mmCIF file with all atom_site columns, C-alpha atoms in Angstrom:
data_model
loop_
_atom_site.group_PDB
_atom_site.id
_atom_site.type_symbol
_atom_site.label_atom_id
_atom_site.label_alt_id
_atom_site.label_comp_id
_atom_site.label_asym_id
_atom_site.label_entity_id
_atom_site.label_seq_id
_atom_site.pdbx_PDB_ins_code
_atom_site.Cartn_x
_atom_site.Cartn_y
_atom_site.Cartn_z
_atom_site.occupancy
_atom_site.B_iso_or_equiv
_atom_site.pdbx_formal_charge
_atom_site.auth_seq_id
_atom_site.auth_comp_id
_atom_site.auth_asym_id
_atom_site.auth_atom_id
_atom_site.pdbx_PDB_model_num
ATOM 1  C CA . MET A 1 1  ? 1.052   4.226   -11.437 1.00 0.00 ? 19  MET A CA 1
ATOM 2  C CA . LYS A 1 2  ? 1.540   7.844   -10.084 1.00 0.00 ? 20  LYS A CA 1
ATOM 3  C CA . ARG A 1 3  ? 4.288   9.444   -8.069  1.00 0.00 ? 21  ARG A CA 1
ATOM 4  C CA . LEU A 1 4  ? 3.609   11.387  -4.901  1.00 0.00 ? 22  LEU A CA 1
ATOM 5  C CA . PRO A 1 5  ? 5.755   14.250  -3.553  1.00 0.00 ? 23  PRO A CA 1
ATOM 6  C CA . THR A 1 6  ? 8.614   13.460  -1.123  1.00 0.00 ? 24  THR A CA 1
ATOM 7  C CA . ASP A 1 7  ? 6.477   14.820  1.850   1.00 0.00 ? 25  ASP A CA 1
ATOM 8  C CA . THR A 1 8  ? 4.460   11.649  1.821   1.00 0.00 ? 26  THR A CA 1
ATOM 9  C CA . GLY A 1 9  ? 7.357   9.543   2.816   1.00 0.00 ? 27  GLY A CA 1
ATOM 10 C CA . ALA A 1 10 ? 7.999   8.243   -0.725  1.00 0.00 ? 28  ALA A CA 1
ATOM 11 C CA . ARG A 1 11 ? 11.190  8.961   -2.245  1.00 0.00 ? 29  ARG A CA 1
ATOM 12 C CA . GLY A 1 12 ? 10.382  8.406   -5.984  1.00 0.00 ? 30  GLY A CA 1
ATOM 13 C CA . GLU A 1 13 ? 8.875   4.881   -5.277  1.00 0.00 ? 31  GLU A CA 1
ATOM 14 C CA . ASP A 1 14 ? 6.043   3.650   -7.455  1.00 0.00 ? 32  ASP A CA 1
ATOM 15 C CA . ILE A 1 15 ? 2.756   4.468   -5.578  1.00 0.00 ? 33  ILE A CA 1
ATOM 16 C CA . ARG A 1 16 ? 0.179   1.841   -5.724  1.00 0.00 ? 34  ARG A CA 1
ATOM 17 C CA . THR A 1 17 ? -3.443  1.636   -4.756  1.00 0.00 ? 35  THR A CA 1
ATOM 18 C CA . THR A 1 18 ? -5.584  -1.313  -3.557  1.00 0.00 ? 36  THR A CA 1
ATOM 19 C CA . GLU A 1 19 ? -9.274  -1.279  -3.175  1.00 0.00 ? 37  GLU A CA 1
ATOM 20 C CA . HIS A 1 20 ? -11.746 -3.484  -1.443  1.00 0.00 ? 38  HIS A CA 1
ATOM 21 C CA . ASP A 1 21 ? -15.502 -2.538  -0.989  1.00 0.00 ? 39  ASP A CA 1
ATOM 22 C CA . GLY A 1 22 ? -15.002 0.822   -2.106  1.00 0.00 ? 40  GLY A CA 1
ATOM 23 C CA . ILE A 1 23 ? -12.308 1.703   0.260   1.00 0.00 ? 41  ILE A CA 1
ATOM 24 C CA . THR A 1 24 ? -8.834  2.379   -1.182  1.00 0.00 ? 42  THR A CA 1
ATOM 25 C CA . ALA A 1 25 ? -5.473  2.271   0.395   1.00 0.00 ? 43  ALA A CA 1
ATOM 26 C CA . THR A 1 26 ? -2.632  4.122   -1.116  1.00 0.00 ? 44  THR A CA 1
ATOM 27 C CA . TRP A 1 27 ? 0.855   2.600   -0.536  1.00 0.00 ? 45  TRP A CA 1
ATOM 28 C CA . PHE A 1 28 ? 4.419   1.994   -1.789  1.00 0.00 ? 46  PHE A CA 1
ATOM 29 C CA . ALA A 1 29 ? 7.184   -0.363  -0.921  1.00 0.00 ? 47  ALA A CA 1
ATOM 30 C CA . ARG A 1 30 ? 10.759  0.358   0.158   1.00 0.00 ? 48  ARG A CA 1
ATOM 31 C CA . ASP A 1 31 ? 13.418  -2.313  0.946   1.00 0.00 ? 49  ASP A CA 1
ATOM 32 C CA . GLY A 1 32 ? 10.556  -4.919  1.052   1.00 0.00 ? 50  GLY A CA 1
ATOM 33 C CA . VAL A 1 33 ? 8.544   -2.977  3.672   1.00 0.00 ? 51  VAL A CA 1
ATOM 34 C CA . ILE A 1 34 ? 5.143   -1.924  2.565   1.00 0.00 ? 52  ILE A CA 1
ATOM 35 C CA . ARG A 1 35 ? 4.352   1.697   3.679   1.00 0.00 ? 53  ARG A CA 1
ATOM 36 C CA . VAL A 1 36 ? 0.925   3.114   3.722   1.00 0.00 ? 54  VAL A CA 1
ATOM 37 C CA . VAL A 1 37 ? 0.378   6.715   2.734   1.00 0.00 ? 55  VAL A CA 1
ATOM 38 C CA . GLY A 1 38 ? -3.435  6.764   3.346   1.00 0.00 ? 56  GLY A CA 1
ATOM 39 C CA . VAL A 1 39 ? -6.960  5.455   3.125   1.00 0.00 ? 57  VAL A CA 1
ATOM 40 C CA . ARG A 1 40 ? -9.915  6.787   1.226   1.00 0.00 ? 58  ARG A CA 1
ATOM 41 C CA . ASP A 1 41 ? -13.279 5.801   2.316   1.00 0.00 ? 59  ASP A CA 1
ATOM 42 C CA . THR A 1 42 ? -16.434 5.146   0.399   1.00 0.00 ? 60  THR A CA 1
ATOM 43 C CA . ASP A 1 43 ? -17.568 8.753   1.001   1.00 0.00 ? 61  ASP A CA 1
ATOM 44 C CA . ASP A 1 44 ? -14.234 10.039  -0.283  1.00 0.00 ? 62  ASP A CA 1
ATOM 45 C CA . ALA A 1 45 ? -12.970 11.019  2.883   1.00 0.00 ? 63  ALA A CA 1
ATOM 46 C CA . GLU A 1 46 ? -9.198  10.534  3.005   1.00 0.00 ? 64  GLU A CA 1
ATOM 47 C CA . THR A 1 47 ? -7.078  9.853   5.956   1.00 0.00 ? 65  THR A CA 1
ATOM 48 C CA . LEU A 1 48 ? -3.258  10.512  5.327   1.00 0.00 ? 66  LEU A CA 1
ATOM 49 C CA . PHE A 1 49 ? -0.964  8.911   7.623   1.00 0.00 ? 67  PHE A CA 1
ATOM 50 C CA . ASP A 1 50 ? 2.149   10.910  8.885   1.00 0.00 ? 68  ASP A CA 1
ATOM 51 C CA . GLY A 1 51 ? 5.419   9.389   7.906   1.00 0.00 ? 69  GLY A CA 1
ATOM 52 C CA . ALA A 1 52 ? 3.854   6.531   5.896   1.00 0.00 ? 70  ALA A CA 1
ATOM 53 C CA . PRO A 1 53 ? 3.855   3.855   8.644   1.00 0.00 ? 71  PRO A CA 1
ATOM 54 C CA . SER A 1 54 ? 4.429   0.161   7.721   1.00 0.00 ? 72  SER A CA 1
ATOM 55 C CA . LEU A 1 55 ? 1.435   -2.087  6.990   1.00 0.00 ? 73  LEU A CA 1
ATOM 56 C CA . GLY A 1 56 ? 1.901   -3.704  10.345  1.00 0.00 ? 74  GLY A CA 1
ATOM 57 C CA . GLU A 1 57 ? 1.449   -0.454  12.031  1.00 0.00 ? 75  GLU A CA 1
ATOM 58 C CA . CYS A 1 58 ? -1.807  0.065   10.182  1.00 0.00 ? 76  CYS A CA 1
ATOM 59 C CA . PHE A 1 59 ? -3.315  -3.286  11.147  1.00 0.00 ? 77  PHE A CA 1
ATOM 60 C CA . ASP A 1 60 ? -6.066  -1.459  13.399  1.00 0.00 ? 78  ASP A CA 1
ATOM 61 C CA . ARG A 1 61 ? -6.143  1.615   10.970  1.00 0.00 ? 79  ARG A CA 1
ATOM 62 C CA . MET A 1 62 ? -7.807  -0.010  7.989   1.00 0.00 ? 80  MET A CA 1
ATOM 63 C CA . PRO A 1 63 ? -10.438 -2.700  7.262   1.00 0.00 ? 81  PRO A CA 1
ATOM 64 C CA . ARG A 1 64 ? -8.737  -6.190  7.718   1.00 0.00 ? 82  ARG A CA 1
ATOM 65 C CA . LYS A 1 65 ? -9.839  -7.282  4.155   1.00 0.00 ? 83  LYS A CA 1
ATOM 66 C CA . LEU A 1 66 ? -8.117  -4.293  2.603   1.00 0.00 ? 84  LEU A CA 1
ATOM 67 C CA . TRP A 1 67 ? -5.020  -4.796  4.838   1.00 0.00 ? 85  TRP A CA 1
ATOM 68 C CA . ASP A 1 68 ? -4.857  -8.297  3.443   1.00 0.00 ? 86  ASP A CA 1
ATOM 69 C CA . ARG A 1 69 ? -5.410  -7.293  -0.187  1.00 0.00 ? 87  ARG A CA 1
ATOM 70 C CA . VAL A 1 70 ? -2.499  -4.761  0.164   1.00 0.00 ? 88  VAL A CA 1
ATOM 71 C CA . ARG A 1 71 ? -0.298  -7.447  1.538   1.00 0.00 ? 89  ARG A CA 1
ATOM 72 C CA . PHE A 1 72 ? -1.258  -10.028 -1.135  1.00 0.00 ? 90  PHE A CA 1
ATOM 73 C CA . GLN A 1 73 ? -0.935  -7.448  -3.998  1.00 0.00 ? 91  GLN A CA 1
ATOM 74 C CA . HIS A 1 74 ? 2.576   -6.825  -2.825  1.00 0.00 ? 92  HIS A CA 1
ATOM 75 C CA . ARG A 1 75 ? 3.439   -10.366 -2.592  1.00 0.00 ? 93  ARG A CA 1
ATOM 76 C CA . ASP A 1 76 ? 2.085   -11.057 -6.079  1.00 0.00 ? 94  ASP A CA 1
ATOM 77 C CA . GLU A 1 77 ? 3.976   -8.357  -7.614  1.00 0.00 ? 95  GLU A CA 1
ATOM 78 C CA . ARG A 1 78 ? 7.120   -9.511  -6.071  1.00 0.00 ? 96  ARG A CA 1
ATOM 79 C CA . VAL A 1 79 ? 6.471   -12.951 -7.325  1.00 0.00 ? 97  VAL A CA 1
ATOM 80 C CA . SER A 1 80 ? 5.856   -11.535 -10.960 1.00 0.00 ? 98  SER A CA 1
ATOM 81 C CA . GLU A 1 81 ? 9.033   -9.542  -10.825 1.00 0.00 ? 99  GLU A CA 1
ATOM 82 C CA . GLY A 1 82 ? 11.001  -12.496 -9.837  1.00 0.00 ? 100 GLY A CA 1
ATOM 83 C CA . ALA A 1 83 ? 9.468   -14.581 -12.702 1.00 0.00 ? 101 ALA A CA 1
ATOM 84 C CA . ARG A 1 84 ? 10.662  -11.907 -15.096 1.00 0.00 ? 102 ARG A CA 1
ATOM 85 C CA . SER A 1 85 ? 14.248  -11.507 -13.783 1.00 0.00 ? 103 SER A CA 1
ATOM 86 C CA . PRO A 1 86 ? 16.868  -13.704 -15.494 1.00 0.00 ? 104 PRO A CA 1
ATOM 87 C CA . ASN A 1 87 ? 18.710  -16.162 -13.347 1.00 0.00 ? 105 ASN A CA 1
#
């Protein structure tokens, strides 16, 4: 995972990428909220989102299947982290 500078909205959070059909979303999670930094299209054109809006705010800004993949990846990572945590 790479870290982005603070001007992206991330404050040292782990930056993740999720891909579907050659389109990539760059995002991070803070306090349980997924924040989308931007989307890179198949032709390498990148759209950066001001202020890293929540995934919900990006519903119409990215392909639905990519949106779903980001949501599921975040969920799966949270479940995996919970499985590693001692009770």
